[in-house]
mmCIF file of N, CA and C in Angstrom:
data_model
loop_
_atom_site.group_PDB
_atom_site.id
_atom_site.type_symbol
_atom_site.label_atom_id
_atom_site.label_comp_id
_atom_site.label_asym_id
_atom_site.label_seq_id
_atom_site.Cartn_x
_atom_site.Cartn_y
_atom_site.Cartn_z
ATOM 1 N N UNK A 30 164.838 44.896 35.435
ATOM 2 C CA UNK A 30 166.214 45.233 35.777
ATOM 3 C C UNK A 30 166.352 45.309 37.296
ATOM 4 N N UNK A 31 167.436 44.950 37.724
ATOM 5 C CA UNK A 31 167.663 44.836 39.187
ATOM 6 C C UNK A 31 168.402 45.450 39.671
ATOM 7 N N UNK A 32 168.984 46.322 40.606
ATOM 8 C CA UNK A 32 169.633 46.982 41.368
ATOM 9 C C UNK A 32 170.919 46.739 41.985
ATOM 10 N N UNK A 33 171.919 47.248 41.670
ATOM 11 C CA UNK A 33 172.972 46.986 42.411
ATOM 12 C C UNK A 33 172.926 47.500 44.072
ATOM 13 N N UNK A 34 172.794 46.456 44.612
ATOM 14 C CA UNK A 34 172.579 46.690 46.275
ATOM 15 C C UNK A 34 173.803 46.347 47.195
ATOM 16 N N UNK A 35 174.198 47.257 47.714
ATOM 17 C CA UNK A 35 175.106 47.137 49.097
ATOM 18 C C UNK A 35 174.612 47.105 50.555
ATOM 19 N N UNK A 36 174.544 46.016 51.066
ATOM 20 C CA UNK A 36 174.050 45.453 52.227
ATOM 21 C C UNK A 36 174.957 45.087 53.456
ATOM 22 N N UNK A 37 174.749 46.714 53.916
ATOM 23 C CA UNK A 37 175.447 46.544 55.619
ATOM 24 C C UNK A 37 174.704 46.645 57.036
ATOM 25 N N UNK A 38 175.710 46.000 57.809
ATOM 26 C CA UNK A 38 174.952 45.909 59.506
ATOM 27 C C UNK A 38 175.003 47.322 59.541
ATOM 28 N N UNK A 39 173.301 47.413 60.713
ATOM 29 C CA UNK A 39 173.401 48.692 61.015
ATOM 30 C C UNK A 39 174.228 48.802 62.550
ATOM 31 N N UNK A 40 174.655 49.943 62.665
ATOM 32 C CA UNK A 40 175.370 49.897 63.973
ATOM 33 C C UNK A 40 174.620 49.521 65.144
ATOM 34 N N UNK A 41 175.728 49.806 66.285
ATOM 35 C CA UNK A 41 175.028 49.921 67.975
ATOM 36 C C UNK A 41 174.025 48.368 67.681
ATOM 37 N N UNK A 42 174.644 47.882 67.340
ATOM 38 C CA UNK A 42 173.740 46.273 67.970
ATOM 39 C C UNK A 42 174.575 45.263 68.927
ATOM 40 N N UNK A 43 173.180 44.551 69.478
ATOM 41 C CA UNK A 43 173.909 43.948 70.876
ATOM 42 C C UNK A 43 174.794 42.048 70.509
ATOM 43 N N UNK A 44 175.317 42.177 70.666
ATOM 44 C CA UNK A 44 176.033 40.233 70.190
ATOM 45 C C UNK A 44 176.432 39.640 72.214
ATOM 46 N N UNK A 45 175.289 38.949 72.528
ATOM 47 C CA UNK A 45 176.136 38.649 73.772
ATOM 48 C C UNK A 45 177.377 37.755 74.092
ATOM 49 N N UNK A 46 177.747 36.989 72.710
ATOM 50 C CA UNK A 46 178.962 35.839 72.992
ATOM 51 C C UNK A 46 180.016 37.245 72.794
ATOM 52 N N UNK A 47 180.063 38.486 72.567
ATOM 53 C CA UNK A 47 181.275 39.374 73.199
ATOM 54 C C UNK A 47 181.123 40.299 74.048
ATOM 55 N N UNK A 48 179.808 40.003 75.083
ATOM 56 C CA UNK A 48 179.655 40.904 76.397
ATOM 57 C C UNK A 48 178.456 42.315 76.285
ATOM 58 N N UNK A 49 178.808 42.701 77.323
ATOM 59 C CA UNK A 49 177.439 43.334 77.018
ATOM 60 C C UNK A 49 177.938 45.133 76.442
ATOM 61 N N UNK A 50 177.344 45.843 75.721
ATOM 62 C CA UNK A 50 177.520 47.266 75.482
ATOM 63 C C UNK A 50 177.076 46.832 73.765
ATOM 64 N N UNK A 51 177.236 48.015 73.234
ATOM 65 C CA UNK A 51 176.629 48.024 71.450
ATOM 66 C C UNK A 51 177.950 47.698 70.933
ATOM 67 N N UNK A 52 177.663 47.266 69.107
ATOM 68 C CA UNK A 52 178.954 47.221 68.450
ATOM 69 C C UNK A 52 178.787 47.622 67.258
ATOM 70 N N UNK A 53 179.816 47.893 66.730
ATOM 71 C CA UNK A 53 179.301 47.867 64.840
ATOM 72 C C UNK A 53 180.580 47.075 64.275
ATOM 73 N N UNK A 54 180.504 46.848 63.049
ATOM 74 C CA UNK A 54 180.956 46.035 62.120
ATOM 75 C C UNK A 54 181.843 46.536 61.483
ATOM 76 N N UNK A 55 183.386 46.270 61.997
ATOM 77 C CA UNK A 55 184.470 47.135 61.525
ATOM 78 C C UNK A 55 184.536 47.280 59.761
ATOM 79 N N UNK A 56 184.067 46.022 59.079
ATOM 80 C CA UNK A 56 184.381 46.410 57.741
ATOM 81 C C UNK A 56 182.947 46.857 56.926
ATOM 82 N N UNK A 57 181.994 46.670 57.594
ATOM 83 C CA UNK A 57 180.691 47.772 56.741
ATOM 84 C C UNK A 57 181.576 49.315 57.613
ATOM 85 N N UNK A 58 181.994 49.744 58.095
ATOM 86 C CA UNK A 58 182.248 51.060 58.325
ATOM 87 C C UNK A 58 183.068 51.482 57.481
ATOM 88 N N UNK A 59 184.346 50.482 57.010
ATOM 89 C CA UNK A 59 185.271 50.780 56.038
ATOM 90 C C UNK A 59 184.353 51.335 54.969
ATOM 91 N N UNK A 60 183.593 50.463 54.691
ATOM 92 C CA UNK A 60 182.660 50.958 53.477
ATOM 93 C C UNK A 60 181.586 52.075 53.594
ATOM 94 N N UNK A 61 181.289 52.468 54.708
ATOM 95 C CA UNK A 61 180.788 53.731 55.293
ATOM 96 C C UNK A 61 181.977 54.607 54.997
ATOM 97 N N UNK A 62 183.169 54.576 55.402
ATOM 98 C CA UNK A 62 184.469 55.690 54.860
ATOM 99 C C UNK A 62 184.460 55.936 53.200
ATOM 100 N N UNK A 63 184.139 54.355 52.836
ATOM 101 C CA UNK A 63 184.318 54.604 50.983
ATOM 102 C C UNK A 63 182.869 55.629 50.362
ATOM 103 N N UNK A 64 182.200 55.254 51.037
ATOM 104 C CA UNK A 64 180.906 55.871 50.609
ATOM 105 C C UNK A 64 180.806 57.762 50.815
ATOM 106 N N UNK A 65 181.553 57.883 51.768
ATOM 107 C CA UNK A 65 181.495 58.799 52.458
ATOM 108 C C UNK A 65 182.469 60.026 51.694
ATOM 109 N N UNK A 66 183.767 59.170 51.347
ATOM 110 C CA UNK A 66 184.933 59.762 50.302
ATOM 111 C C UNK A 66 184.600 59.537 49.009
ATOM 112 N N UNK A 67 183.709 59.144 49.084
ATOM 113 C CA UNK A 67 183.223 58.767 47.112
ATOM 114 C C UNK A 67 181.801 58.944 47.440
ATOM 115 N N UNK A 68 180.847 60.125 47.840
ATOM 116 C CA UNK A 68 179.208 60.190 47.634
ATOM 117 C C UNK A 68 178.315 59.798 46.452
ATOM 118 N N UNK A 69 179.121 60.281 45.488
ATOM 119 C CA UNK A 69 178.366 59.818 44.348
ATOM 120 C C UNK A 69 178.018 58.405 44.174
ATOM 121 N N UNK A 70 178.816 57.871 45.011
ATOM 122 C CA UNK A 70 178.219 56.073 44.896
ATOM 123 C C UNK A 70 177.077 56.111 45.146
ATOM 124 N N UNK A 71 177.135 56.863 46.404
ATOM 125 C CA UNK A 71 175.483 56.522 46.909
ATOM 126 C C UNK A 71 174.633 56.674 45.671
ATOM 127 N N UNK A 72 174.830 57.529 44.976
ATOM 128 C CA UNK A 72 173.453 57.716 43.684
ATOM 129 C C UNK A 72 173.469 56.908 42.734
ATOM 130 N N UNK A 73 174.635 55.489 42.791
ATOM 131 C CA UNK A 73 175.249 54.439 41.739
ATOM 132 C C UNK A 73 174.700 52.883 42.015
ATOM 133 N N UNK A 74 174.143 52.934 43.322
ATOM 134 C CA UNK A 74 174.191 51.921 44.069
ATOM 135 C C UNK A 74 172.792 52.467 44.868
ATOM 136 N N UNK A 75 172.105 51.212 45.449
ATOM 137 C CA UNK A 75 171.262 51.540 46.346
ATOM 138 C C UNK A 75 172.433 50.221 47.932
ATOM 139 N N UNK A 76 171.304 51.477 48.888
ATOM 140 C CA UNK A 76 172.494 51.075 50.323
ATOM 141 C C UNK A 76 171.313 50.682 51.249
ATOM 142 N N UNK A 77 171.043 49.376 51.394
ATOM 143 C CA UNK A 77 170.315 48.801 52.845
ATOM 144 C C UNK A 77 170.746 48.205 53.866
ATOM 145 N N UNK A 78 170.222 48.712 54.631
ATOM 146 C CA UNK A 78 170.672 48.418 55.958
ATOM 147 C C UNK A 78 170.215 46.889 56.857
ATOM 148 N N UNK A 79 170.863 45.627 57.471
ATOM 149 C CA UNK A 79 169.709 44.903 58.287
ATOM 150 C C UNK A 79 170.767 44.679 59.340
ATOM 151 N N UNK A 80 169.727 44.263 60.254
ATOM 152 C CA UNK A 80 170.085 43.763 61.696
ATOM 153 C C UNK A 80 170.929 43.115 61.111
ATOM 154 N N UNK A 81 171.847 42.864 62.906
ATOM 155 C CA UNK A 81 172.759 42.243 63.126
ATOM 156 C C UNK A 81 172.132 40.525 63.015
ATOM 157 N N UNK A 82 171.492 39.991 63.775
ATOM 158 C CA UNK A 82 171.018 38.767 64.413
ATOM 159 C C UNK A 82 170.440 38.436 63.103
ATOM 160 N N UNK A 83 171.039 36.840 62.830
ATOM 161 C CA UNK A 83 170.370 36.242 61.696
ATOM 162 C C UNK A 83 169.265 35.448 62.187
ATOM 163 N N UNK A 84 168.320 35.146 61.248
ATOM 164 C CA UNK A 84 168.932 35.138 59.446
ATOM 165 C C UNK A 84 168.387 36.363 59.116
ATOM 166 N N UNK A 85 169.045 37.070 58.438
ATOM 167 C CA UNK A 85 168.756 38.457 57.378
ATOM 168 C C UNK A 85 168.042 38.275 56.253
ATOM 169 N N UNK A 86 166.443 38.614 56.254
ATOM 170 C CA UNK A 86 165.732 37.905 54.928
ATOM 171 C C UNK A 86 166.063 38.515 53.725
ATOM 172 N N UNK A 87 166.494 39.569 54.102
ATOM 173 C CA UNK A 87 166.837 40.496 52.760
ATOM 174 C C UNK A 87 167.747 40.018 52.325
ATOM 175 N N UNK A 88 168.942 39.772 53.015
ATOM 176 C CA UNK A 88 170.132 39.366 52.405
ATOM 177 C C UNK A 88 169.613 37.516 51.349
ATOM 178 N N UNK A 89 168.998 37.094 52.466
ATOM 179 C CA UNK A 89 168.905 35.512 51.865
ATOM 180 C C UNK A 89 167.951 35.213 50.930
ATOM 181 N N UNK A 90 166.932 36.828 50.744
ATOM 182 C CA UNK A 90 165.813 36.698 49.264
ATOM 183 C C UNK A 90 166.559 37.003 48.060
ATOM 184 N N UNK A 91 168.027 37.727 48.083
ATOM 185 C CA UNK A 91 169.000 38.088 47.138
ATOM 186 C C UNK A 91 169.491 36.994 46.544
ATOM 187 N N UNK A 92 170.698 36.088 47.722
ATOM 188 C CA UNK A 92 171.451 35.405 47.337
ATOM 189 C C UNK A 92 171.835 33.827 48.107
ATOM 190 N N UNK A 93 170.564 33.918 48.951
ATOM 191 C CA UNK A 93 170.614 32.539 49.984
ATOM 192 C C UNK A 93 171.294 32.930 51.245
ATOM 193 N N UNK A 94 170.284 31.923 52.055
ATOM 194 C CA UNK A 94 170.910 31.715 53.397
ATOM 195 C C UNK A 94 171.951 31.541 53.915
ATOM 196 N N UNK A 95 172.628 30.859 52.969
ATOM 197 C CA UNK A 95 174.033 30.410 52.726
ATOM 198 C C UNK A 95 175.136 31.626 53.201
ATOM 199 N N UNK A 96 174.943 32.824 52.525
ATOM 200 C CA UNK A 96 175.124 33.732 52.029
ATOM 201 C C UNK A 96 175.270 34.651 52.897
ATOM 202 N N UNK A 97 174.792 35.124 54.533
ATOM 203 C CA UNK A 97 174.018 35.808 54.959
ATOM 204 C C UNK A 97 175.203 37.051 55.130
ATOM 205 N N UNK A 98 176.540 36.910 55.106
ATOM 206 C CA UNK A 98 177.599 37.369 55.685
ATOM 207 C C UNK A 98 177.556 39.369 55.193
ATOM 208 N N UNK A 99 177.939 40.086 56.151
ATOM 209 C CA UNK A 99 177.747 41.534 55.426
ATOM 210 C C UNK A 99 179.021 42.175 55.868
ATOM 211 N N UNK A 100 179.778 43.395 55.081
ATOM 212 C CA UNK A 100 179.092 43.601 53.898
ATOM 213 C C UNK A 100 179.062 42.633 52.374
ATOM 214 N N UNK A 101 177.784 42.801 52.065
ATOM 215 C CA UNK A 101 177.594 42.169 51.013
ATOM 216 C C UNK A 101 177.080 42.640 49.756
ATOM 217 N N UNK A 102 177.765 43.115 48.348
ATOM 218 C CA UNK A 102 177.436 43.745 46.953
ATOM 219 C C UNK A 102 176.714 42.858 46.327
ATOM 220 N N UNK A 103 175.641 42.797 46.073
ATOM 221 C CA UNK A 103 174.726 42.436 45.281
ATOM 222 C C UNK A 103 174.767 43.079 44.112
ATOM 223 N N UNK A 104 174.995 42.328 42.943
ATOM 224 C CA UNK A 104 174.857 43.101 41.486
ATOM 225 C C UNK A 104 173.678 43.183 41.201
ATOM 226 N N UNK A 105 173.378 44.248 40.095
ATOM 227 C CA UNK A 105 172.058 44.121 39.304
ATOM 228 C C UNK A 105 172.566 43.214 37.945
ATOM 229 N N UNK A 106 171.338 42.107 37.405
ATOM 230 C CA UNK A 106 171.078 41.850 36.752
ATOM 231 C C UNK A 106 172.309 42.262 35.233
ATOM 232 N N UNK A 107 172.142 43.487 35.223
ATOM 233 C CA UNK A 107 173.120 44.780 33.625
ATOM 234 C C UNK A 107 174.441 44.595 34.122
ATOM 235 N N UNK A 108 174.886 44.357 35.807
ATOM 236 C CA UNK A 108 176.294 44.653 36.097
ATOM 237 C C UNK A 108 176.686 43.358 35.968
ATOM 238 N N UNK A 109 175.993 42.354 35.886
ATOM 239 C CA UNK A 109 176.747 40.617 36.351
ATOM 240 C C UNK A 109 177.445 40.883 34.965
ATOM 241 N N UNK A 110 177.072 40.613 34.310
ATOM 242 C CA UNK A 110 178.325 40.330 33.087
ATOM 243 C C UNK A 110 179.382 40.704 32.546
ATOM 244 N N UNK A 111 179.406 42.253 32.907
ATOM 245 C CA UNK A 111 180.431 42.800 32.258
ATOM 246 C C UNK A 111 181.818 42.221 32.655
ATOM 247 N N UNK A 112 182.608 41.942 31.632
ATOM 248 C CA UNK A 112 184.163 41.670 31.431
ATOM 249 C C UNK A 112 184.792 42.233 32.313
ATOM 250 N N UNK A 113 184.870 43.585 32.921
ATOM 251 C CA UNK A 113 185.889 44.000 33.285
ATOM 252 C C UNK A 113 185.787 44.198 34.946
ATOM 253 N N UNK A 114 185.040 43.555 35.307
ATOM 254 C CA UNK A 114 184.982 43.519 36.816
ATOM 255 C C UNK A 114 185.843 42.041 37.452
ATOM 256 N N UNK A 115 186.303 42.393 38.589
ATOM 257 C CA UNK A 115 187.461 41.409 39.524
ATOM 258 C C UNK A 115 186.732 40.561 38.961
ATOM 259 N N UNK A 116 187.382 39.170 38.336
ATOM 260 C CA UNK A 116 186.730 38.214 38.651
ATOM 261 C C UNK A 116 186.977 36.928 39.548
ATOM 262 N N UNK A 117 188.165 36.805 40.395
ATOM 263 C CA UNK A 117 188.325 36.086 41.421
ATOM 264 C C UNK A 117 187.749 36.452 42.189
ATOM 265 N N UNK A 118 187.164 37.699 42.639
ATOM 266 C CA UNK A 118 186.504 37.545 43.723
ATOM 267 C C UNK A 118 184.639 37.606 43.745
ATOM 268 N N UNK A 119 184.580 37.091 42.562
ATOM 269 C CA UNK A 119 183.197 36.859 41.947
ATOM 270 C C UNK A 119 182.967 35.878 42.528
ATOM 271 N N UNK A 120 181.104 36.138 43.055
ATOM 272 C CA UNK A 120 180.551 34.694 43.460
ATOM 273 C C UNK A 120 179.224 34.790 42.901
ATOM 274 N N UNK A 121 178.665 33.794 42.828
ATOM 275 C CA UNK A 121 177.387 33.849 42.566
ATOM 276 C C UNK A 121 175.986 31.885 43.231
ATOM 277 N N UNK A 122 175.107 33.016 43.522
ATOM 278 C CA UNK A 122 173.910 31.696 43.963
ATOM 279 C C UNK A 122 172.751 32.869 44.024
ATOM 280 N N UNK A 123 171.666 31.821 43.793
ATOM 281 C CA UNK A 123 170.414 32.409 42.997
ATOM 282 C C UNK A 123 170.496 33.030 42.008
ATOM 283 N N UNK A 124 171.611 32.633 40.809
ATOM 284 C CA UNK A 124 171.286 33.565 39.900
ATOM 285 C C UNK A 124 171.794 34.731 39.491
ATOM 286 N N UNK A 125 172.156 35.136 40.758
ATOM 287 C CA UNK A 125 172.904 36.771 41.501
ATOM 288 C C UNK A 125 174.145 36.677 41.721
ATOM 289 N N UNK A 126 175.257 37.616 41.071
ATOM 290 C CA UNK A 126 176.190 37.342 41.065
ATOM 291 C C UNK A 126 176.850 38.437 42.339
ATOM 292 N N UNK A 127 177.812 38.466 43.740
ATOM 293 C CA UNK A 127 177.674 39.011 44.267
ATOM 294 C C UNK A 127 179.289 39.175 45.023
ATOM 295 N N UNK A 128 179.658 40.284 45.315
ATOM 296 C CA UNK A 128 181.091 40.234 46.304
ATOM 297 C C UNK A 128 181.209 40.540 47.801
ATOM 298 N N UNK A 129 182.108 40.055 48.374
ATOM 299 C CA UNK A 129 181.613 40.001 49.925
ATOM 300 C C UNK A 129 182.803 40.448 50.437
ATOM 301 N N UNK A 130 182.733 41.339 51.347
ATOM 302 C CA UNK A 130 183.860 41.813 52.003
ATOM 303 C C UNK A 130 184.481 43.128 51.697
ATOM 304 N N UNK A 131 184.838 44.502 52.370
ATOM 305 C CA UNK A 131 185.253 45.596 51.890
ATOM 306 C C UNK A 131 186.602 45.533 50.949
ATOM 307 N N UNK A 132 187.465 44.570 51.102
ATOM 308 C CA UNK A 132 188.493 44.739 50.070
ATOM 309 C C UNK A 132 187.591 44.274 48.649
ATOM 310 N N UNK A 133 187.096 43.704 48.334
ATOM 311 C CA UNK A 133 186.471 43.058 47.387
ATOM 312 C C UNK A 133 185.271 44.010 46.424
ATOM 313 N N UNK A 134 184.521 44.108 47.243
ATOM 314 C CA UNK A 134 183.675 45.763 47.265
ATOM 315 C C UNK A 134 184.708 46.718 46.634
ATOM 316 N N UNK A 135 185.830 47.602 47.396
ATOM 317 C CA UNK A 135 186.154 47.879 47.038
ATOM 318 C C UNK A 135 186.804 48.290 45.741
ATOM 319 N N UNK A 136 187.305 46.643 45.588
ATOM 320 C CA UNK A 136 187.951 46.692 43.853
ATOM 321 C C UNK A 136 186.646 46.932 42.873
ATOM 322 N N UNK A 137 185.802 46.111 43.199
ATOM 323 C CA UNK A 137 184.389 46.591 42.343
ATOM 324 C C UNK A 137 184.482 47.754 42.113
ATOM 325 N N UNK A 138 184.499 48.498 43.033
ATOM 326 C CA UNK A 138 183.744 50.103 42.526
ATOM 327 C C UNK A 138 185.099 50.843 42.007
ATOM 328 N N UNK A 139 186.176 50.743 42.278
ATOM 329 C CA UNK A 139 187.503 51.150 41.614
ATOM 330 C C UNK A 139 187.006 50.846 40.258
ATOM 331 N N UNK A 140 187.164 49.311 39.985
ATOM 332 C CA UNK A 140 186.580 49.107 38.347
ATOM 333 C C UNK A 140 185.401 49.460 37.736
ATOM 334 N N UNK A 141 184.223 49.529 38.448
ATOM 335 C CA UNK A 141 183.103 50.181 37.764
ATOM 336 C C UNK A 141 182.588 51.824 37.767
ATOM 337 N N UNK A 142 183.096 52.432 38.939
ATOM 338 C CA UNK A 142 182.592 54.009 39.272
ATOM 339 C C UNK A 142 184.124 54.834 38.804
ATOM 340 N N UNK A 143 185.324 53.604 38.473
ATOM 341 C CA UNK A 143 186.913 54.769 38.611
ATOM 342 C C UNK A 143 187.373 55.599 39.862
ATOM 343 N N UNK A 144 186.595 55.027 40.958
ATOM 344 C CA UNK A 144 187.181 55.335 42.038
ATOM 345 C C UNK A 144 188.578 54.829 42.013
ATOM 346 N N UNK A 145 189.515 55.925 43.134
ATOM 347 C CA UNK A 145 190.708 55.214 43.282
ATOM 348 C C UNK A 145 190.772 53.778 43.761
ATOM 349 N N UNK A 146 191.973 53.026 44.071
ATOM 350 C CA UNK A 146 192.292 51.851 44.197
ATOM 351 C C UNK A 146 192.737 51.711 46.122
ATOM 352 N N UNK A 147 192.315 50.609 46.483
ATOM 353 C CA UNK A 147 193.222 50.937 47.717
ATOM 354 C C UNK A 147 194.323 50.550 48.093
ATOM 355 N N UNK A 148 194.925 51.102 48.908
ATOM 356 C CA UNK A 148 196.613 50.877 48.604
ATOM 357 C C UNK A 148 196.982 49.772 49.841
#
């Protein structure tokens, strides 16, 4: 059985094509707010962290290189199938079926944990 994994940049990293000082990743933080207003996810979900600078092996041993973009929901194995999750914004490669992006994320866990919806 496999793990439902949420895979965000960790902060304060350097990107020089936008100058020099640290940054973080406005929509893994959104999902740092969801996590934060909904804790119990954390115990629903496992949460890893990778560098900014690709390629991200973690991300691309999940779901391909292709793929590398964060944040990124990785299903487990038990969650890919169920009926009642978004399915337009379903993707899948390697096997792994996966959603990308905090609005998207979002609706996931609205439909699977009954978190609220966002407005």
């Amino acid at each position: 059985m496999t793990t439902t994994t949420l895979f965000l940049l960790r902060p304060d990293f350097d990107d020089a094509a936008f100058g020099p000082g640290k940054f973080y990743c406005p929509h893994c933080v959104a999902l740092e707010g969801l996590l934060a207003t909904y804790p119990r996810l954390r115990h629903e979900i496992a949460v890893r962290y990778v560098d900014f600078p690709r390629p991200r092996p973690a991300v691309i041993a999940e779901i391909g290189e292709a793929n590398q973009s964060c944040p990124v929901l990785v299903l487990g194995a038990n969650e890919a199938s169920r009926p009642d999750l978004p399915a337009s914004a379903r993707r899948a490669e390697n096997g792994r079926v996966f959603f990308v992006g905090e609005k998207d994320i979002g609706a996931y866990f609205a439909v699977r944990f009954g978190i609220a919806r966002s407005h």
